[in-house]
Amino acid sequence: MNDTEERFVGIVLVSHSAAVAASVAELATGLAGGGALAPVAPAGGTLDGGLGTSTDVIAAAAASVDRGAGVAVLTDLGSAVLTVKALLAEGDELPDGTRLVDAPFVEGAVAAVVTASAGADLATVEAAAAEAYTYRKV
Amino acid sequence: MLNADFFRRWMTVTAVSVDREAERLTELDSPIGDADHGSNLQRGFTAVTAALEKEAPDTPGAVLALAGRQLISTVGGASGPLYGTLLRRTGKALGDAPEVTGEQLTDALRTGVDAVMALGGAAPGDKTMIDALVPAVDALAESFAAAKSAAEEGAVATTPLQARKGRASYLGERSIGHQDPGATSSALLIAALVEAAGE
């Protein structure tokens, strides 16, 4: 790990499905292009591989991408959102500076990874991910 | 006065009820949800019972905090963080007193229910667990039995409502005519107070 990488904001992608979380992580890192990449961890499905969300999976993913610059957590829906909120309310389950980012899952993940890989701070990463809501397709 | 033993009984009686009613809860969750409410809660409360046996928390607040923590981490669906938050916040509100009064439990449970509403964004009438819990807390000052009746009536009264929160809300008007599984399991939780008290 070099000095630059240590300052990257970490990104956690929480989905009900392990496959969705892993694929979106792959897509977002693929679109982020060459150069150093911010750490990205998928956190999908339950511990036994089913559909759902797991606090253990989420907490481990957040710890794995924490470089001390904060962690942006993006979620798909329902229990993914509630579980992250409940974990944040616990206080000591997620790294300091972990934030639930209100963003569309796929587009927000791409924006977050690109921005974080450019060395942006947590607030900038959060704003970039949230801005993905304003991108209309029709 | 209600001590840690009472709160442990409350949790174990709830676990037994959830076990007994798991199939029905999942059936209720089939037309308007993803048919996992019974099995999810069963997994959660089994973990609660095991953790209470292993760690033997010795205050009412600690019992509920531990139970809530288990639900958040083991359920896997939205009911985990929702029930987990309910019990944790209720437990936190009870502090570390070795015994609490019924009135303290009522106040603490109200704090817990408020936290669930804040977490999930649901209000009374949205066809959620709130529709059983709010009337139950209101009736709790009277007696556990009154709270039980109020929760059960609240759960039944969700049937004609249109869901406005959670997965069922995607169904719009088609969610009408089904009793809400979350309100139904909340009624089990409240009913377990009566049995725990030996009433």
mmCIF file of N, CA, C and O in Angstrom, chain B residues 16-107:
data_model
loop_
_atom_site.group_PDB
_atom_site.id
_atom_site.type_symbol
_atom_site.label_atom_id
_atom_site.label_comp_id
_atom_site.label_asym_id
_atom_site.label_seq_id
_atom_site.Cartn_x
_atom_site.Cartn_y
_atom_site.Cartn_z
ATOM 1 N N VAL B 16 -40.819 -19.038 21.422
ATOM 2 C CA VAL B 16 -41.714 -20.193 21.291
ATOM 3 C C VAL B 16 -42.909 -19.844 20.398
ATOM 4 O O VAL B 16 -43.298 -20.616 19.508
ATOM 5 N N SER B 17 -43.485 -18.643 20.607
ATOM 6 C CA SER B 17 -44.633 -18.228 19.790
ATOM 7 C C SER B 17 -44.239 -18.098 18.322
ATOM 8 O O SER B 17 -44.989 -18.504 17.435
ATOM 9 N N VAL B 18 -43.080 -17.514 18.081
ATOM 10 C CA VAL B 18 -42.618 -17.335 16.698
ATOM 11 C C VAL B 18 -42.413 -18.697 16.039
ATOM 12 O O VAL B 18 -42.786 -18.916 14.891
ATOM 13 N N ASP B 19 -41.864 -19.616 16.803
ATOM 14 C CA ASP B 19 -41.676 -20.989 16.330
ATOM 15 C C ASP B 19 -43.012 -21.597 15.920
ATOM 16 O O ASP B 19 -43.160 -22.180 14.853
ATOM 17 N N ARG B 20 -43.987 -21.459 16.837
ATOM 18 C CA ARG B 20 -45.304 -22.048 16.625
ATOM 19 C C ARG B 20 -46.003 -21.409 15.428
ATOM 20 O O ARG B 20 -46.679 -22.070 14.655
ATOM 21 N N GLU B 21 -45.828 -20.084 15.263
ATOM 22 C CA GLU B 21 -46.578 -19.342 14.245
ATOM 23 C C GLU B 21 -45.771 -19.074 12.988
ATOM 24 O O GLU B 21 -46.227 -18.352 12.103
ATOM 25 N N ALA B 22 -44.566 -19.637 12.907
ATOM 26 C CA ALA B 22 -43.670 -19.297 11.786
ATOM 27 C C ALA B 22 -44.329 -19.544 10.430
ATOM 28 O O ALA B 22 -44.250 -18.709 9.519
ATOM 29 N N GLU B 23 -44.998 -20.668 10.348
ATOM 30 C CA GLU B 23 -45.612 -21.016 9.068
ATOM 31 C C GLU B 23 -46.673 -19.996 8.674
ATOM 32 O O GLU B 23 -46.754 -19.564 7.535
ATOM 33 N N ARG B 24 -47.474 -19.614 9.679
ATOM 34 C CA ARG B 24 -48.541 -18.647 9.414
ATOM 35 C C ARG B 24 -47.944 -17.285 9.020
ATOM 36 O O ARG B 24 -48.430 -16.618 8.113
ATOM 37 N N LEU B 25 -46.878 -16.886 9.707
ATOM 38 C CA LEU B 25 -46.246 -15.601 9.383
ATOM 39 C C LEU B 25 -45.710 -15.616 7.952
ATOM 40 O O LEU B 25 -45.848 -14.632 7.217
ATOM 41 N N THR B 26 -45.117 -16.720 7.573
ATOM 42 C CA THR B 26 -44.595 -16.820 6.212
ATOM 43 C C THR B 26 -45.731 -16.842 5.193
ATOM 44 O O THR B 26 -45.639 -16.234 4.130
ATOM 45 N N GLU B 27 -46.842 -17.512 5.552
ATOM 46 C CA GLU B 27 -48.004 -17.514 4.658
ATOM 47 C C GLU B 27 -48.540 -16.105 4.454
ATOM 48 O O GLU B 27 -48.864 -15.701 3.344
ATOM 49 N N LEU B 28 -48.636 -15.354 5.554
ATOM 50 C CA LEU B 28 -49.113 -13.969 5.442
ATOM 51 C C LEU B 28 -48.152 -13.154 4.585
ATOM 52 O O LEU B 28 -48.546 -12.213 3.898
ATOM 53 N N ASP B 29 -46.879 -13.515 4.622
ATOM 54 C CA ASP B 29 -45.849 -12.767 3.893
ATOM 55 C C ASP B 29 -45.776 -13.189 2.430
ATOM 56 O O ASP B 29 -45.053 -12.587 1.650
ATOM 57 N N SER B 30 -46.529 -14.234 2.051
ATOM 58 C CA SER B 30 -46.436 -14.727 0.672
ATOM 59 C C SER B 30 -47.119 -13.826 -0.352
ATOM 60 O O SER B 30 -46.499 -13.480 -1.348
ATOM 61 N N PRO B 31 -48.406 -13.434 -0.103
ATOM 62 C CA PRO B 31 -49.043 -12.618 -1.142
ATOM 63 C C PRO B 31 -48.469 -11.199 -1.220
ATOM 64 O O PRO B 31 -48.497 -10.602 -2.294
ATOM 65 N N ILE B 32 -47.982 -10.644 -0.133
ATOM 66 C CA ILE B 32 -47.580 -9.228 -0.174
ATOM 67 C C ILE B 32 -46.103 -9.028 0.155
ATOM 68 O O ILE B 32 -45.615 -7.909 0.136
ATOM 69 N N GLY B 33 -45.384 -10.102 0.461
ATOM 70 C CA GLY B 33 -43.966 -9.955 0.787
ATOM 71 C C GLY B 33 -43.147 -10.989 0.062
ATOM 72 O O GLY B 33 -43.549 -11.466 -0.996
ATOM 73 N N ASP B 34 -42.019 -11.373 0.639
ATOM 74 C CA ASP B 34 -41.179 -12.357 -0.048
ATOM 75 C C ASP B 34 -41.137 -13.692 0.693
ATOM 76 O O ASP B 34 -40.183 -14.455 0.564
ATOM 77 N N ALA B 35 -42.209 -13.957 1.463
ATOM 78 C CA ALA B 35 -42.436 -15.284 2.045
ATOM 79 C C ALA B 35 -41.280 -15.772 2.907
ATOM 80 O O ALA B 35 -40.893 -16.936 2.845
ATOM 81 N N ASP B 36 -40.732 -14.851 3.706
ATOM 82 C CA ASP B 36 -39.640 -15.302 4.574
ATOM 83 C C ASP B 36 -39.780 -14.782 6.010
ATOM 84 O O ASP B 36 -38.884 -14.971 6.822
ATOM 85 N N HIS B 37 -40.913 -14.129 6.312
ATOM 86 C CA HIS B 37 -41.003 -13.473 7.621
ATOM 87 C C HIS B 37 -40.925 -14.482 8.764
ATOM 88 O O HIS B 37 -40.218 -14.256 9.751
ATOM 89 N N GLY B 38 -41.652 -15.587 8.624
ATOM 90 C CA GLY B 38 -41.649 -16.600 9.688
ATOM 91 C C GLY B 38 -40.276 -17.198 9.891
ATOM 92 O O GLY B 38 -39.766 -17.258 11.016
ATOM 93 N N SER B 39 -39.655 -17.633 8.810
ATOM 94 C CA SER B 39 -38.340 -18.284 8.941
ATOM 95 C C SER B 39 -37.269 -17.288 9.388
ATOM 96 O O SER B 39 -36.376 -17.635 10.172
ATOM 97 N N ASN B 40 -37.366 -16.043 8.922
ATOM 98 C CA ASN B 40 -36.389 -15.032 9.355
ATOM 99 C C ASN B 40 -36.470 -14.789 10.863
ATOM 100 O O ASN B 40 -35.455 -14.761 11.560
ATOM 101 N N LEU B 41 -37.700 -14.592 11.349
ATOM 102 C CA LEU B 41 -37.861 -14.317 12.783
ATOM 103 C C LEU B 41 -37.510 -15.542 13.628
ATOM 104 O O LEU B 41 -36.980 -15.422 14.733
ATOM 105 N N GLN B 42 -37.810 -16.714 13.076
ATOM 106 C CA GLN B 42 -37.476 -17.955 13.771
ATOM 107 C C GLN B 42 -35.957 -18.024 13.972
ATOM 108 O O GLN B 42 -35.480 -18.317 15.071
ATOM 109 N N ARG B 43 -35.219 -17.745 12.925
ATOM 110 C CA ARG B 43 -33.758 -17.759 13.015
ATOM 111 C C ARG B 43 -33.288 -16.726 14.051
ATOM 112 O O ARG B 43 -32.423 -16.983 14.884
ATOM 113 N N GLY B 44 -33.909 -15.541 13.987
ATOM 114 C CA GLY B 44 -33.511 -14.463 14.890
ATOM 115 C C GLY B 44 -33.755 -14.801 16.351
ATOM 116 O O GLY B 44 -32.868 -14.654 17.199
ATOM 117 N N PHE B 45 -34.966 -15.280 16.648
ATOM 118 C CA PHE B 45 -35.288 -15.529 18.057
ATOM 119 C C PHE B 45 -34.620 -16.793 18.599
ATOM 120 O O PHE B 45 -34.400 -16.914 19.803
ATOM 121 N N THR B 46 -34.293 -17.715 17.702
ATOM 122 C CA THR B 46 -33.491 -18.862 18.139
ATOM 123 C C THR B 46 -32.118 -18.364 18.601
ATOM 124 O O THR B 46 -31.596 -18.791 19.640
ATOM 125 N N ALA B 47 -31.564 -17.433 17.847
ATOM 126 C CA ALA B 47 -30.266 -16.850 18.222
ATOM 127 C C ALA B 47 -30.379 -16.049 19.515
ATOM 128 O O ALA B 47 -29.466 -16.060 20.354
ATOM 129 N N VAL B 48 -31.517 -15.370 19.694
ATOM 130 C CA VAL B 48 -31.740 -14.600 20.928
ATOM 131 C C VAL B 48 -31.730 -15.538 22.138
ATOM 132 O O VAL B 48 -31.044 -15.280 23.139
ATOM 133 N N THR B 49 -32.495 -16.614 22.035
ATOM 134 C CA THR B 49 -32.573 -17.560 23.148
ATOM 135 C C THR B 49 -31.195 -18.128 23.486
ATOM 136 O O THR B 49 -30.812 -18.214 24.662
ATOM 137 N N ALA B 50 -30.457 -18.503 22.452
ATOM 138 C CA ALA B 50 -29.123 -19.074 22.668
ATOM 139 C C ALA B 50 -28.185 -18.055 23.321
ATOM 140 O O ALA B 50 -27.450 -18.383 24.259
ATOM 141 N N ALA B 51 -28.245 -16.814 22.861
ATOM 142 C CA ALA B 51 -27.352 -15.789 23.398
ATOM 143 C C ALA B 51 -27.696 -15.468 24.851
ATOM 144 O O ALA B 51 -26.812 -15.243 25.683
ATOM 145 N N LEU B 52 -28.998 -15.452 25.164
ATOM 146 C CA LEU B 52 -29.414 -15.155 26.540
ATOM 147 C C LEU B 52 -28.942 -16.253 27.491
ATOM 148 O O LEU B 52 -28.542 -15.978 28.627
ATOM 149 N N GLU B 53 -28.994 -17.494 27.012
ATOM 150 C CA GLU B 53 -28.525 -18.611 27.838
ATOM 151 C C GLU B 53 -27.026 -18.531 28.067
ATOM 152 O O GLU B 53 -26.532 -18.752 29.167
ATOM 153 N N LYS B 54 -26.325 -18.183 27.000
ATOM 154 C CA LYS B 54 -24.864 -18.190 27.050
ATOM 155 C C LYS B 54 -24.332 -17.022 27.885
ATOM 156 O O LYS B 54 -23.442 -17.193 28.720
ATOM 157 N N GLU B 55 -24.892 -15.839 27.657
ATOM 158 C CA GLU B 55 -24.306 -14.647 28.287
ATOM 159 C C GLU B 55 -24.986 -14.250 29.589
ATOM 160 O O GLU B 55 -24.438 -13.445 30.340
ATOM 161 N N ALA B 56 -26.189 -14.770 29.815
ATOM 162 C CA ALA B 56 -26.927 -14.512 31.044
ATOM 163 C C ALA B 56 -26.852 -13.059 31.536
ATOM 164 O O ALA B 56 -26.374 -12.777 32.624
ATOM 165 N N PRO B 57 -27.342 -12.120 30.723
ATOM 166 C CA PRO B 57 -27.353 -10.712 31.141
ATOM 167 C C PRO B 57 -28.228 -10.546 32.389
ATOM 168 O O PRO B 57 -29.239 -11.243 32.526
ATOM 169 N N ASP B 58 -27.819 -9.667 33.310
ATOM 170 C CA ASP B 58 -28.506 -9.661 34.601
ATOM 171 C C ASP B 58 -29.347 -8.429 34.893
ATOM 172 O O ASP B 58 -29.798 -8.243 36.021
ATOM 173 N N THR B 59 -29.575 -7.598 33.872
ATOM 174 C CA THR B 59 -30.540 -6.509 34.072
ATOM 175 C C THR B 59 -31.538 -6.521 32.915
ATOM 176 O O THR B 59 -31.225 -7.029 31.833
ATOM 177 N N PRO B 60 -32.741 -5.959 33.141
ATOM 178 C CA PRO B 60 -33.735 -5.890 32.056
ATOM 179 C C PRO B 60 -33.162 -5.222 30.806
ATOM 180 O O PRO B 60 -33.346 -5.717 29.695
ATOM 181 N N GLY B 61 -32.461 -4.115 31.011
ATOM 182 C CA GLY B 61 -31.906 -3.391 29.869
ATOM 183 C C GLY B 61 -30.911 -4.235 29.092
ATOM 184 O O GLY B 61 -30.910 -4.237 27.859
ATOM 185 N N ALA B 62 -30.077 -4.974 29.829
ATOM 186 C CA ALA B 62 -29.052 -5.792 29.169
ATOM 187 C C ALA B 62 -29.675 -6.958 28.408
ATOM 188 O O ALA B 62 -29.194 -7.333 27.338
ATOM 189 N N VAL B 63 -30.756 -7.526 28.950
ATOM 190 C CA VAL B 63 -31.449 -8.622 28.253
ATOM 191 C C VAL B 63 -31.947 -8.136 26.895
ATOM 192 O O VAL B 63 -31.712 -8.762 25.857
ATOM 193 N N LEU B 64 -32.628 -6.981 26.896
ATOM 194 C CA LEU B 64 -33.215 -6.490 25.647
ATOM 195 C C LEU B 64 -32.135 -6.018 24.675
ATOM 196 O O LEU B 64 -32.260 -6.191 23.463
ATOM 197 N N ALA B 65 -31.071 -5.426 25.204
ATOM 198 C CA ALA B 65 -29.989 -4.961 24.324
ATOM 199 C C ALA B 65 -29.337 -6.142 23.611
ATOM 200 O O ALA B 65 -29.081 -6.094 22.400
ATOM 201 N N LEU B 66 -29.102 -7.209 24.354
ATOM 202 C CA LEU B 66 -28.489 -8.399 23.755
ATOM 203 C C LEU B 66 -29.429 -9.031 22.730
ATOM 204 O O LEU B 66 -29.015 -9.402 21.630
ATOM 205 N N ALA B 67 -30.712 -9.107 23.097
ATOM 206 C CA ALA B 67 -31.694 -9.683 22.171
ATOM 207 C C ALA B 67 -31.741 -8.869 20.878
ATOM 208 O O ALA B 67 -31.737 -9.425 19.779
ATOM 209 N N GLY B 68 -31.776 -7.567 21.016
ATOM 210 C CA GLY B 68 -31.842 -6.701 19.833
ATOM 211 C C GLY B 68 -30.627 -6.858 18.947
ATOM 212 O O GLY B 68 -30.739 -6.931 17.722
ATOM 213 N N ARG B 69 -29.469 -6.956 19.592
ATOM 214 C CA ARG B 69 -28.236 -7.115 18.825
ATOM 215 C C ARG B 69 -28.259 -8.410 18.012
ATOM 216 O O ARG B 69 -27.840 -8.454 16.859
ATOM 217 N N GLN B 70 -28.763 -9.458 18.619
ATOM 218 C CA GLN B 70 -28.856 -10.742 17.924
ATOM 219 C C GLN B 70 -29.791 -10.650 16.723
ATOM 220 O O GLN B 70 -29.501 -11.183 15.653
ATOM 221 N N LEU B 71 -30.922 -9.962 16.909
ATOM 222 C CA LEU B 71 -31.891 -9.866 15.812
ATOM 223 C C LEU B 71 -31.298 -9.084 14.648
ATOM 224 O O LEU B 71 -31.447 -9.476 13.491
ATOM 225 N N ILE B 72 -30.611 -7.989 14.955
ATOM 226 C CA ILE B 72 -30.017 -7.190 13.880
ATOM 227 C C ILE B 72 -29.038 -8.044 13.080
ATOM 228 O O ILE B 72 -28.993 -7.984 11.866
ATOM 229 N N SER B 73 -28.273 -8.881 13.778
ATOM 230 C CA SER B 73 -27.211 -9.581 13.053
ATOM 231 C C SER B 73 -27.629 -10.924 12.473
ATOM 232 O O SER B 73 -26.935 -11.459 11.626
ATOM 233 N N THR B 74 -28.769 -11.476 12.867
ATOM 234 C CA THR B 74 -29.069 -12.825 12.380
ATOM 235 C C THR B 74 -30.301 -12.934 11.471
ATOM 236 O O THR B 74 -30.436 -13.927 10.773
ATOM 237 N N VAL B 75 -31.182 -11.944 11.484
ATOM 238 C CA VAL B 75 -32.445 -12.131 10.768
ATOM 239 C C VAL B 75 -32.286 -12.107 9.245
ATOM 240 O O VAL B 75 -32.847 -12.929 8.537
ATOM 241 N N GLY B 76 -31.526 -11.152 8.724
ATOM 242 C CA GLY B 76 -31.272 -11.136 7.283
ATOM 243 C C GLY B 76 -32.275 -10.349 6.469
ATOM 244 O O GLY B 76 -32.006 -9.995 5.337
ATOM 245 N N GLY B 77 -33.448 -10.080 7.018
ATOM 246 C CA GLY B 77 -34.449 -9.265 6.325
ATOM 247 C C GLY B 77 -34.696 -7.987 7.091
ATOM 248 O O GLY B 77 -34.061 -7.743 8.122
ATOM 249 N N ALA B 78 -35.622 -7.169 6.599
ATOM 250 C CA ALA B 78 -35.875 -5.872 7.223
ATOM 251 C C ALA B 78 -36.360 -6.004 8.662
ATOM 252 O O ALA B 78 -36.153 -5.112 9.487
ATOM 253 N N SER B 79 -36.996 -7.142 8.987
ATOM 254 C CA SER B 79 -37.496 -7.291 10.352
ATOM 255 C C SER B 79 -36.337 -7.358 11.360
ATOM 256 O O SER B 79 -36.537 -7.066 12.536
ATOM 257 N N GLY B 80 -35.143 -7.727 10.918
ATOM 258 C CA GLY B 80 -33.992 -7.775 11.827
ATOM 259 C C GLY B 80 -33.643 -6.423 12.398
ATOM 260 O O GLY B 80 -33.715 -6.209 13.621
ATOM 261 N N PRO B 81 -33.279 -5.459 11.548
ATOM 262 C CA PRO B 81 -32.985 -4.129 12.084
ATOM 263 C C PRO B 81 -34.179 -3.469 12.758
ATOM 264 O O PRO B 81 -34.005 -2.721 13.727
ATOM 265 N N LEU B 82 -35.402 -3.771 12.291
ATOM 266 C CA LEU B 82 -36.576 -3.125 12.883
ATOM 267 C C LEU B 82 -36.843 -3.669 14.292
ATOM 268 O O LEU B 82 -36.934 -2.905 15.252
ATOM 269 N N TYR B 83 -36.957 -4.994 14.434
ATOM 270 C CA TYR B 83 -37.156 -5.574 15.767
ATOM 271 C C TYR B 83 -35.917 -5.364 16.646
ATOM 272 O O TYR B 83 -36.021 -5.158 17.857
ATOM 273 N N GLY B 84 -34.751 -5.449 16.018
ATOM 274 C CA GLY B 84 -33.515 -5.237 16.774
ATOM 275 C C GLY B 84 -33.464 -3.845 17.374
ATOM 276 O O GLY B 84 -33.131 -3.664 18.554
ATOM 277 N N THR B 85 -33.831 -2.861 16.566
ATOM 278 C CA THR B 85 -33.857 -1.480 17.053
ATOM 279 C C THR B 85 -34.907 -1.315 18.145
ATOM 280 O O THR B 85 -34.667 -0.651 19.161
ATOM 281 N N LEU B 86 -36.069 -1.942 17.945
ATOM 282 C CA LEU B 86 -37.132 -1.862 18.958
ATOM 283 C C LEU B 86 -36.609 -2.341 20.319
ATOM 284 O O LEU B 86 -36.746 -1.650 21.337
ATOM 285 N N LEU B 87 -35.990 -3.509 20.332
ATOM 286 C CA LEU B 87 -35.568 -4.079 21.621
ATOM 287 C C LEU B 87 -34.346 -3.348 22.177
ATOM 288 O O LEU B 87 -34.246 -3.113 23.385
ATOM 289 N N ARG B 88 -33.415 -3.000 21.318
ATOM 290 C CA ARG B 88 -32.213 -2.312 21.803
ATOM 291 C C ARG B 88 -32.546 -0.953 22.417
ATOM 292 O O ARG B 88 -32.039 -0.585 23.469
ATOM 293 N N ARG B 89 -33.371 -0.195 21.696
ATOM 294 C CA ARG B 89 -33.718 1.135 22.211
ATOM 295 C C ARG B 89 -34.558 1.033 23.476
ATOM 296 O O ARG B 89 -34.426 1.830 24.394
ATOM 297 N N THR B 90 -35.444 0.051 23.510
ATOM 298 C CA THR B 90 -36.232 -0.162 24.725
ATOM 299 C C THR B 90 -35.289 -0.515 25.873
ATOM 300 O O THR B 90 -35.400 0.039 26.978
ATOM 301 N N GLY B 91 -34.355 -1.422 25.594
ATOM 302 C CA GLY B 91 -33.387 -1.826 26.616
ATOM 303 C C GLY B 91 -32.535 -0.670 27.092
ATOM 304 O O GLY B 91 -32.292 -0.497 28.296
ATOM 305 N N LYS B 92 -32.092 0.135 26.144
ATOM 306 C CA LYS B 92 -31.257 1.289 26.483
ATOM 307 C C LYS B 92 -32.036 2.262 27.381
ATOM 308 O O LYS B 92 -31.508 2.808 28.346
ATOM 309 N N ALA B 93 -33.321 2.435 27.046
ATOM 310 C CA ALA B 93 -34.154 3.353 27.827
ATOM 311 C C ALA B 93 -34.376 2.838 29.253
ATOM 312 O O ALA B 93 -34.626 3.621 30.169
ATOM 313 N N LEU B 94 -34.272 1.528 29.438
ATOM 314 C CA LEU B 94 -34.437 0.968 30.790
ATOM 315 C C LEU B 94 -33.180 1.141 31.636
ATOM 316 O O LEU B 94 -33.220 0.947 32.860
ATOM 317 N N GLY B 95 -32.082 1.491 30.989
ATOM 318 C CA GLY B 95 -30.848 1.744 31.734
ATOM 319 C C GLY B 95 -30.303 0.480 32.359
ATOM 320 O O GLY B 95 -30.519 -0.621 31.855
ATOM 321 N N ASP B 96 -29.609 0.610 33.501
ATOM 322 C CA ASP B 96 -29.016 -0.587 34.098
ATOM 323 C C ASP B 96 -29.643 -0.945 35.454
ATOM 324 O O ASP B 96 -29.025 -1.593 36.299
ATOM 325 N N ALA B 97 -30.906 -0.515 35.616
ATOM 326 C CA ALA B 97 -31.609 -0.866 36.858
ATOM 327 C C ALA B 97 -31.834 -2.377 36.926
ATOM 328 O O ALA B 97 -32.123 -3.001 35.915
ATOM 329 N N PRO B 98 -31.706 -2.984 38.114
ATOM 330 C CA PRO B 98 -31.936 -4.429 38.246
ATOM 331 C C PRO B 98 -33.416 -4.803 38.119
ATOM 332 O O PRO B 98 -33.752 -5.928 37.781
ATOM 333 N N GLU B 99 -34.290 -3.848 38.415
ATOM 334 C CA GLU B 99 -35.733 -4.083 38.290
ATOM 335 C C GLU B 99 -36.377 -2.805 37.771
ATOM 336 O O GLU B 99 -35.917 -1.708 38.073
ATOM 337 N N VAL B 100 -37.445 -2.969 37.012
ATOM 338 C CA VAL B 100 -38.156 -1.787 36.523
ATOM 339 C C VAL B 100 -39.651 -1.942 36.786
ATOM 340 O O VAL B 100 -40.151 -3.060 36.948
ATOM 341 N N THR B 101 -40.337 -0.817 36.797
ATOM 342 C CA THR B 101 -41.788 -0.861 36.985
ATOM 343 C C THR B 101 -42.476 -1.027 35.633
ATOM 344 O O THR B 101 -41.863 -0.809 34.579
ATOM 345 N N GLY B 102 -43.753 -1.383 35.680
ATOM 346 C CA GLY B 102 -44.534 -1.476 34.453
ATOM 347 C C GLY B 102 -44.563 -0.147 33.720
ATOM 348 O O GLY B 102 -44.530 -0.095 32.487
ATOM 349 N N GLU B 103 -44.614 0.915 34.508
ATOM 350 C CA GLU B 103 -44.655 2.249 33.913
ATOM 351 C C GLU B 103 -43.344 2.550 33.172
ATOM 352 O O GLU B 103 -43.356 3.114 32.078
ATOM 353 N N GLN B 104 -42.228 2.133 33.783
ATOM 354 C CA GLN B 104 -40.935 2.335 33.114
ATOM 355 C C GLN B 104 -40.857 1.537 31.814
ATOM 356 O O GLN B 104 -40.320 2.002 30.818
ATOM 357 N N LEU B 105 -41.403 0.312 31.864
ATOM 358 C CA LEU B 105 -41.415 -0.499 30.651
ATOM 359 C C LEU B 105 -42.243 0.183 29.568
ATOM 360 O O LEU B 105 -41.844 0.231 28.402
ATOM 361 N N THR B 106 -43.399 0.717 29.955
ATOM 362 C CA THR B 106 -44.252 1.406 28.982
ATOM 363 C C THR B 106 -43.507 2.569 28.333
ATOM 364 O O THR B 106 -43.503 2.719 27.110
ATOM 365 N N ASP B 107 -42.861 3.387 29.166
ATOM 366 C CA ASP B 107 -42.121 4.543 28.632
ATOM 367 C C ASP B 107 -40.989 4.091 27.721
ATOM 368 O O ASP B 107 -40.740 4.671 26.662
#
